[in-house]
CSV table of C-alpha atoms in Angstrom, one decimal:
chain,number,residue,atom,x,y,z
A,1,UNK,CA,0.0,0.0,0.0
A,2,UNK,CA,2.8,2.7,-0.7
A,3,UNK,CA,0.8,5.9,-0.4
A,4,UNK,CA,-1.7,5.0,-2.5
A,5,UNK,CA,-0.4,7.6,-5.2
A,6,UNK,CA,-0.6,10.4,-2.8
A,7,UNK,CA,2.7,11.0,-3.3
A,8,UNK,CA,3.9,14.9,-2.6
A,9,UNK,CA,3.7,16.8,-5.6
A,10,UNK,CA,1.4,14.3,-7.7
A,11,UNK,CA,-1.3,15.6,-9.3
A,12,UNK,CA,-4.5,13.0,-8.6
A,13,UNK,CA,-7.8,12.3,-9.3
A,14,UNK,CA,-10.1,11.2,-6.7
A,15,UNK,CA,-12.7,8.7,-7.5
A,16,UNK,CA,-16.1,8.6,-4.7
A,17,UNK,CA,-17.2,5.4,-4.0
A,18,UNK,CA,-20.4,6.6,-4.4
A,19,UNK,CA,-20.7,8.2,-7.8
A,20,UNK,CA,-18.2,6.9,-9.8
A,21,UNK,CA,-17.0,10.0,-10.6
A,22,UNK,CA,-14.2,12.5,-9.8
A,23,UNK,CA,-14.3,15.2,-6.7
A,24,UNK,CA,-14.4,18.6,-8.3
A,25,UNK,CA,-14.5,22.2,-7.2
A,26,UNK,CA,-16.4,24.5,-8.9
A,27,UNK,CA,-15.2,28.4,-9.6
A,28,UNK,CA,-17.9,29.4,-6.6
A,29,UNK,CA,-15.9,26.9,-4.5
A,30,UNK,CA,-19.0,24.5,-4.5
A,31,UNK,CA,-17.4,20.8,-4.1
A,32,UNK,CA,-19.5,18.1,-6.1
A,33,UNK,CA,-18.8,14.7,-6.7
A,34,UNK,CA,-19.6,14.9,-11.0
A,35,UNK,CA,-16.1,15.8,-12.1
A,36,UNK,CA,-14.6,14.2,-15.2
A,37,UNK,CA,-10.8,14.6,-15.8
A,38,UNK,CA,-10.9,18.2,-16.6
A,39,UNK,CA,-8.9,20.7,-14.2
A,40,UNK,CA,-11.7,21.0,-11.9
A,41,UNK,CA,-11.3,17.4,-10.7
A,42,UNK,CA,-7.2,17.4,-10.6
A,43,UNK,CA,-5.6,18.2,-7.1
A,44,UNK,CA,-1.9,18.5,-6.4
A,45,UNK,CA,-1.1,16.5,-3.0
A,46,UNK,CA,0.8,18.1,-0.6
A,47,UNK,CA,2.1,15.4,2.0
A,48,UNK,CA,2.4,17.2,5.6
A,49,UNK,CA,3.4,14.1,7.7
A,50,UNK,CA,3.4,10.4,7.0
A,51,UNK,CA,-0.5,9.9,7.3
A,52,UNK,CA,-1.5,14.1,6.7
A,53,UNK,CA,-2.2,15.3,3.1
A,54,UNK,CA,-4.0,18.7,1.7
A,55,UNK,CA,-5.3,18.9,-2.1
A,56,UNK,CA,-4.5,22.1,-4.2
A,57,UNK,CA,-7.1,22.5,-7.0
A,58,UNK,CA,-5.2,22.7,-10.2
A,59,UNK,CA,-8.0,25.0,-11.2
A,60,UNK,CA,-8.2,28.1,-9.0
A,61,UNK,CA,-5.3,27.2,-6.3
A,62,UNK,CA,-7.3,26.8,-3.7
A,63,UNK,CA,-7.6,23.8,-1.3
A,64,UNK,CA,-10.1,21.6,-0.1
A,65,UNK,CA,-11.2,21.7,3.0
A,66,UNK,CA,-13.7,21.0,5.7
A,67,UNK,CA,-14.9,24.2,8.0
A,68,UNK,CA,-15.6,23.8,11.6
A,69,UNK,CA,-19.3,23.8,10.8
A,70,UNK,CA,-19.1,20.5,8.4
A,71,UNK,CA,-19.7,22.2,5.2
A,72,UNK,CA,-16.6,20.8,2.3
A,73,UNK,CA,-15.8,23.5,0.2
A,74,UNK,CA,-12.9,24.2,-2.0
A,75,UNK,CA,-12.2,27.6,-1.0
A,76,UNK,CA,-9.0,27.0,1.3
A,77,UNK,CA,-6.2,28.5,1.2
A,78,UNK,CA,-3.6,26.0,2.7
A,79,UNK,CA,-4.2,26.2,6.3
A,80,UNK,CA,-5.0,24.0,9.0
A,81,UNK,CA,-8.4,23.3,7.8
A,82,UNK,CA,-6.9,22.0,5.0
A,83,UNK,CA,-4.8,19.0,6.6
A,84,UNK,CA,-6.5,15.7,5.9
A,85,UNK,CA,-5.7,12.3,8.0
A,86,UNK,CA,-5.4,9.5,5.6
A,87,UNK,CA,-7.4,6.5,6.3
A,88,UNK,CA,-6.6,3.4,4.2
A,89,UNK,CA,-8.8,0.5,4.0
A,90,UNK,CA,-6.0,-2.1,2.8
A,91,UNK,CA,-8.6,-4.9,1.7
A,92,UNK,CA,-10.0,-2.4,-1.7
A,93,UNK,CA,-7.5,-0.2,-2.1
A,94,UNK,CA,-10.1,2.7,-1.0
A,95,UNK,CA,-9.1,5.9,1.4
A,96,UNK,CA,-11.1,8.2,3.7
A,97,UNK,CA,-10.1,11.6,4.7
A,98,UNK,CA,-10.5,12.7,8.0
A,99,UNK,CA,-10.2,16.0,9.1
A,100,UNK,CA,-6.9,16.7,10.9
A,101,UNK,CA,-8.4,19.1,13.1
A,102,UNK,CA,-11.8,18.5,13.9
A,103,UNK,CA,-14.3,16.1,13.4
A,104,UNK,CA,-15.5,15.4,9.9
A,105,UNK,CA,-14.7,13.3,6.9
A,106,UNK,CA,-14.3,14.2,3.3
A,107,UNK,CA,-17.7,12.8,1.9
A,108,UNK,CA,-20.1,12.6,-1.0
A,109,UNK,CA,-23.6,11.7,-1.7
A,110,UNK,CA,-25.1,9.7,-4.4
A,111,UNK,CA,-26.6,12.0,-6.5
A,112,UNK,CA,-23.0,14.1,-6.6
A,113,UNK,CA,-24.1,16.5,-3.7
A,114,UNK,CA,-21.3,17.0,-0.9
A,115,UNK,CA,-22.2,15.0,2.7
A,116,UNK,CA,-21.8,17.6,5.3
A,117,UNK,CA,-18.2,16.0,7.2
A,118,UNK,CA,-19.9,15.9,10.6
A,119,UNK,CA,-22.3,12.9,9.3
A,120,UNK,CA,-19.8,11.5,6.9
A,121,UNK,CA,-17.6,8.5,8.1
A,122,UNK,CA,-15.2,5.8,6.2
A,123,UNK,CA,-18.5,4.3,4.6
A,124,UNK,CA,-19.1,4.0,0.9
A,125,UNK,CA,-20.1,8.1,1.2
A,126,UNK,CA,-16.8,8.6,2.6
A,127,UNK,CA,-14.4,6.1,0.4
A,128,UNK,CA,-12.2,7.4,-2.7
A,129,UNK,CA,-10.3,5.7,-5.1
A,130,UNK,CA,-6.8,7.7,-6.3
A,131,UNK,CA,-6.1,7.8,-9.8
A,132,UNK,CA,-2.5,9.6,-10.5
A,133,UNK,CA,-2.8,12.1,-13.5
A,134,UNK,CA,-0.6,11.2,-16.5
């Protein structure tokens, strides 16, 4: 399981269990899980620690991120609400991304809508698949 392709500096794609589809951020910073491979759904990982990662939007520059309230949004701009716990689930290859600071997880909804982090856990809403960018 060597990092998954969240290496530093790799620009990724990341695949919800729950659509199919790619995490994207829209202009407006609205975060839906409908992306294609278009710049709105490529992030550039930036490895903090071992098991801590943030996601730059190749897009607009700004970084995902979970506010204290629960809402995802891609309107960060690096800081500590931008630091994301890695949680790999070794048996499907799949991750979950935890808030580093809070409690929350990175999460998406069927129809592509993002779950608020504060009812999102490592279930199938909460799971992503990494895809590196070529």
């Amino acid at each position: 399981m060597p990092g998954f392709g969240l290496k530093n500096g790799n620009t990724v794609f990341l695949t919800s269990k729950a659509t199919g589809q790619n995490l994207r951020v829209h202009p407006d910073g609205r975060v839906d899980g409908h992306g294609g491979e278009g710049k709105l759904a490529q992030w550039t990982v930036h490895r903090v620690d071992k098991d801590t990662v943030k996601f730059e939007n190749k897009n607009n520059g700004n970084w995902l991120r979970i506010e204290k309230d629960g809402d995802l949004n891609g309107l960060g701009k690096g800081g500590p609400l931008t630091e994301f716990k890695l949680i790999k689930h070794k048996d499907d290859r799949e991750i979950s991304l935890r808030s580093a600071h809070h409690e929350g997880h990175v999460g998406v909804l069927p129809d592509g809508a993002p779950k608020n982090a504060h009812n999102t856990g490592t279930g199938p809403h909460g799971r992503f698949t990494v895809k590196v960018h070529a």
